[in-house]
PDB file of C-alpha atoms in Angstrom:
ATOM      1  CA  MET A   1     106.190   5.186  42.339  1.00 63.00           C
ATOM      2  CA  PHE A   2     103.622   5.643  39.628  1.00 66.00           C
ATOM      3  CA  ARG A   3     100.439   3.793  39.900  1.00 69.00           C
ATOM      4  CA  ALA A   4      98.071   3.240  36.950  1.00 61.00           C
ATOM      5  CA  ALA A   5      94.446   4.000  37.372  1.00 61.00           C
ATOM      6  CA  PRO A   6      92.235   0.964  37.600  1.00 61.00           C
ATOM      7  CA  ILE A   7      90.480   0.025  34.378  1.00 61.00           C
ATOM      8  CA  ASP A   8      86.799  -0.579  34.603  1.00 61.00           C
ATOM      9  CA  GLY A   9      84.526  -2.163  31.959  1.00 59.00           C
ATOM     10  CA  ARG A  10      83.399   1.106  30.406  1.00 60.00           C
ATOM     11  CA  THR A  11      86.838   2.431  29.387  1.00 62.00           C
ATOM     12  CA  SER A  12      88.635  -0.811  28.625  1.00 65.00           C
ATOM     13  CA  GLY A  13      88.361  -0.854  24.792  1.00 73.00           C
ATOM     14  CA  PHE A  14      86.597   0.327  21.682  1.00 77.00           C
ATOM     15  CA  THR A  15      82.864   0.601  21.610  1.00 86.00           C
ATOM     16  CA  ILE A  16      80.902  -1.155  18.892  1.00 89.00           C
ATOM     17  CA  LEU A  17      80.098   2.228  17.362  1.00 90.00           C
ATOM     18  CA  GLU A  18      83.799   3.088  17.018  1.00 90.00           C
ATOM     19  CA  VAL A  19      84.509  -0.268  15.372  1.00 91.00           C
ATOM     20  CA  LEU A  20      81.624   0.189  12.909  1.00 93.00           C
ATOM     21  CA  ILE A  21      82.819   3.687  11.974  1.00 94.00           C
ATOM     22  CA  ALA A  22      86.358   2.401  11.421  1.00 93.00           C
ATOM     23  CA  LEU A  23      85.038  -0.432   9.223  1.00 95.00           C
ATOM     24  CA  ALA A  24      82.945   2.021   7.217  1.00 96.00           C
ATOM     25  CA  VAL A  25      85.989   4.245   6.598  1.00 96.00           C
ATOM     26  CA  VAL A  26      88.039   1.224   5.500  1.00 96.00           C
ATOM     27  CA  ALA A  27      85.221   0.021   3.188  1.00 96.00           C
ATOM     28  CA  VAL A  28      84.863   3.442   1.544  1.00 96.00           C
ATOM     29  CA  SER A  29      88.636   3.591   1.027  1.00 95.00           C
ATOM     30  CA  ILE A  30      88.703   0.130  -0.581  1.00 96.00           C
ATOM     31  CA  VAL A  31      85.815   1.015  -2.907  1.00 95.00           C
ATOM     32  CA  ALA A  32      87.570   4.231  -3.969  1.00 95.00           C
ATOM     33  CA  ILE A  33      90.822   2.382  -4.679  1.00 95.00           C
ATOM     34  CA  GLY A  34      88.928  -0.296  -6.637  1.00 93.00           C
ATOM     35  CA  SER A  35      87.213   2.366  -8.729  1.00 92.00           C
ATOM     36  CA  VAL A  36      90.531   4.004  -9.598  1.00 92.00           C
ATOM     37  CA  MET A  37      92.037   0.621 -10.514  1.00 92.00           C
ATOM     38  CA  SER A  38      89.039  -0.235 -12.709  1.00 90.00           C
ATOM     39  CA  THR A  39      89.288   3.082 -14.538  1.00 90.00           C
ATOM     40  CA  ASN A  40      93.005   2.560 -15.121  1.00 91.00           C
ATOM     41  CA  VAL A  41      92.451  -0.962 -16.477  1.00 90.00           C
ATOM     42  CA  ARG A  42      89.793   0.288 -18.915  1.00 89.00           C
ATOM     43  CA  GLY A  43      92.092   3.108 -20.042  1.00 90.00           C
ATOM     44  CA  VAL A  44      94.997   0.742 -20.622  1.00 91.00           C
ATOM     45  CA  ARG A  45      92.779  -1.684 -22.555  1.00 88.00           C
ATOM     46  CA  SER A  46      91.460   1.145 -24.737  1.00 88.00           C
ATOM     47  CA  LEU A  47      94.983   2.391 -25.391  1.00 90.00           C
ATOM     48  CA  GLU A  48      96.165  -1.112 -26.314  1.00 89.00           C
ATOM     49  CA  GLN A  49      93.279  -1.474 -28.783  1.00 87.00           C
ATOM     50  CA  HIS A  50      94.087   1.901 -30.324  1.00 88.00           C
ATOM     51  CA  VAL A  51      97.775   1.026 -30.711  1.00 90.00           C
ATOM     52  CA  THR A  52      96.893  -2.337 -32.290  1.00 88.00           C
ATOM     53  CA  LEU A  53      94.508  -0.623 -34.695  1.00 88.00           C
ATOM     54  CA  MET A  54      97.115   1.975 -35.666  1.00 89.00           C
ATOM     55  CA  GLN A  55      99.696  -0.758 -36.245  1.00 89.00           C
ATOM     56  CA  ALA A  56      97.218  -2.518 -38.533  1.00 88.00           C
ATOM     57  CA  VAL A  57      96.587   0.730 -40.436  1.00 88.00           C
ATOM     58  CA  ARG A  58     100.313   1.238 -40.859  1.00 89.00           C
ATOM     59  CA  ALA A  59     100.807  -2.320 -42.112  1.00 89.00           C
ATOM     60  CA  ILE A  60      97.899  -1.999 -44.552  1.00 87.00           C
ATOM     61  CA  MET A  61      99.206   1.341 -45.848  1.00 86.00           C
ATOM     62  CA  ALA A  62     102.606  -0.240 -46.429  1.00 86.00           C
ATOM     63  CA  THR A  63     101.448  -3.485 -48.036  1.00 86.00           C
ATOM     64  CA  GLU A  64      98.039  -2.934 -49.627  1.00 84.00           C
ATOM     65  CA  VAL A  65      98.159   0.587 -51.084  1.00 81.00           C
ATOM     66  CA  PRO A  66      99.807   0.271 -54.497  1.00 80.00           C
ATOM     67  CA  SER A  67     103.017   2.127 -55.252  1.00 78.00           C
ATOM     68  CA  ARG A  68     102.893   5.530 -56.931  1.00 74.00           C
ATOM     69  CA  GLU A  69     103.549   4.021 -60.337  1.00 76.00           C
ATOM     70  CA  LYS A  70     100.723   1.452 -60.015  1.00 80.00           C
ATOM     71  CA  ILE A  71      98.059   3.305 -58.047  1.00 81.00           C
ATOM     72  CA  GLY A  72      94.815   4.235 -59.785  1.00 81.00           C
ATOM     73  CA  PHE A  73      91.299   5.265 -58.930  1.00 85.00           C
ATOM     74  CA  GLY A  74      89.095   2.599 -57.417  1.00 87.00           C
ATOM     75  CA  THR A  75      88.261   0.620 -54.290  1.00 91.00           C
ATOM     76  CA  TRP A  76      89.991  -2.364 -52.707  1.00 88.00           C
ATOM     77  CA  SER A  77      89.002  -4.300 -49.623  1.00 90.00           C
ATOM     78  CA  GLY A  78      90.251  -7.285 -47.712  1.00 90.00           C
ATOM     79  CA  ARG A  79      91.202  -8.777 -44.386  1.00 89.00           C
ATOM     80  CA  THR A  80      94.592  -8.765 -42.678  1.00 85.00           C
ATOM     81  CA  ASN A  81      95.160 -10.357 -39.252  1.00 81.00           C
ATOM     82  CA  ASP A  82      91.422 -10.274 -38.414  1.00 86.00           C
ATOM     83  CA  HIS A  83      91.221  -6.590 -39.367  1.00 87.00           C
ATOM     84  CA  GLN A  84      88.848  -5.702 -42.203  1.00 91.00           C
ATOM     85  CA  TRP A  85      90.069  -2.886 -44.417  1.00 91.00           C
ATOM     86  CA  ARG A  86      88.853  -0.838 -47.345  1.00 93.00           C
ATOM     87  CA  ILE A  87      90.866   1.538 -49.503  1.00 91.00           C
ATOM     88  CA  ASP A  88      89.159   4.142 -51.705  1.00 92.00           C
ATOM     89  CA  VAL A  89      91.206   6.175 -54.177  1.00 89.00           C
ATOM     90  CA  SER A  90      89.301   9.053 -55.757  1.00 87.00           C
ATOM     91  CA  PRO A  91      90.097  12.422 -57.333  1.00 83.00           C
ATOM     92  CA  LEU A  92      91.028  15.004 -54.733  1.00 81.00           C
ATOM     93  CA  GLY A  93      88.549  17.541 -56.057  1.00 74.00           C
ATOM     94  CA  GLU A  94      87.502  19.453 -59.131  1.00 67.00           C
ATOM     95  CA  GLU A  95      89.748  22.385 -58.245  1.00 64.00           C
ATOM     96  CA  TRP A  96      92.721  20.057 -58.808  1.00 60.00           C
ATOM     97  CA  ALA A  97      91.505  18.862 -62.203  1.00 59.00           C
ATOM     98  CA  ALA A  98      93.835  19.909 -64.991  1.00 60.00           C
ATOM     99  CA  THR A  99      91.563  19.752 -68.023  1.00 62.00           C
ATOM    100  CA  ASP A 100      92.977  20.222 -71.507  1.00 62.00           C
ATOM    101  CA  SER A 101      96.548  19.894 -70.316  1.00 64.00           C
ATOM    102  CA  ASP A 102      99.188  17.223 -70.370  1.00 71.00           C
ATOM    103  CA  VAL A 103      99.803  16.724 -66.642  1.00 70.00           C
ATOM    104  CA  ALA A 104     101.772  13.607 -65.741  1.00 74.00           C
ATOM    105  CA  TRP A 105     100.608  13.375 -62.112  1.00 78.00           C
ATOM    106  CA  ILE A 106      97.499  14.547 -60.299  1.00 80.00           C
ATOM    107  CA  PRO A 107      96.717  14.333 -56.563  1.00 84.00           C
ATOM    108  CA  ALA A 108      94.232  11.703 -55.419  1.00 86.00           C
ATOM    109  CA  LEU A 109      92.505  11.260 -52.079  1.00 89.00           C
ATOM    110  CA  VAL A 110      93.342   7.894 -50.505  1.00 89.00           C
ATOM    111  CA  ARG A 111      90.954   6.892 -47.737  1.00 92.00           C
ATOM    112  CA  VAL A 112      91.867   3.865 -45.617  1.00 90.00           C
ATOM    113  CA  GLN A 113      89.206   2.451 -43.286  1.00 93.00           C
ATOM    114  CA  VAL A 114      90.135  -0.332 -40.876  1.00 92.00           C
ATOM    115  CA  ARG A 115      87.824  -2.230 -38.500  1.00 91.00           C
ATOM    116  CA  SER A 116      89.312  -4.276 -35.674  1.00 88.00           C
ATOM    117  CA  PRO A 117      87.808  -7.551 -34.406  1.00 87.00           C
ATOM    118  CA  SER A 118      86.460  -5.658 -31.391  1.00 84.00           C
ATOM    119  CA  GLY A 119      84.516  -3.300 -33.684  1.00 86.00           C
ATOM    120  CA  ALA A 120      86.719  -0.217 -33.338  1.00 86.00           C
ATOM    121  CA  VAL A 121      87.043   1.699 -36.607  1.00 89.00           C
ATOM    122  CA  THR A 122      89.604   4.170 -37.842  1.00 90.00           C
ATOM    123  CA  ASP A 123      89.433   6.284 -40.963  1.00 91.00           C
ATOM    124  CA  LEU A 124      92.687   7.666 -42.355  1.00 89.00           C
ATOM    125  CA  LYS A 125      92.834  10.085 -45.269  1.00 91.00           C
ATOM    126  CA  THR A 126      95.968  10.958 -47.176  1.00 88.00           C
ATOM    127  CA  VAL A 127      96.957  12.225 -50.610  1.00 88.00           C
ATOM    128  CA  ARG A 128      98.927  10.305 -53.248  1.00 86.00           C
ATOM    129  CA  LEU A 129      99.874  11.216 -56.786  1.00 84.00           C
ATOM    130  CA  VAL A 130      98.374   9.173 -59.642  1.00 81.00           C
ATOM    131  CA  HIS A 131      99.000   9.242 -63.369  1.00 77.00           C
ATOM    132  CA  GLY A 132      97.027  12.053 -64.972  1.00 67.00           C
ATOM    133  CA  GLN A 133      95.794   9.927 -67.863  1.00 58.00           C
ATOM    134  CA  GLN A 134      93.763   7.573 -65.617  1.00 46.00           C
ATOM    135  CA  ARG A 135      90.696   9.777 -65.358  1.00 44.00           C
TER     136      ARG A 135
END
């Protein structure tokens, strides 16, 4: 028959040092996991703000920039769904200027700036055609 060795006080459990080391390892692991979670939450929040801002830019481009027949040089600004916006339409550049010619359409630089309620700003530049006689 097998007989177990008697257990005395010195070998009957964990020492306080072993318990403290185990607690330290657990605490470091929890802090590391919390840091990763915090970083992920900030990244998701930033991505959500960016998507919201891009949706606002898209809506403003669709509703506030005049159609090709009505667009002209100038600046417009306003507010849509708590987003401030500004649209600048200016000549694309002197190299595109068709002086002394009867050109029906010329390219114009359309700059759309949108500021979200949180303060994030985006600046979108595109080209549209405008009537050549509007210079």
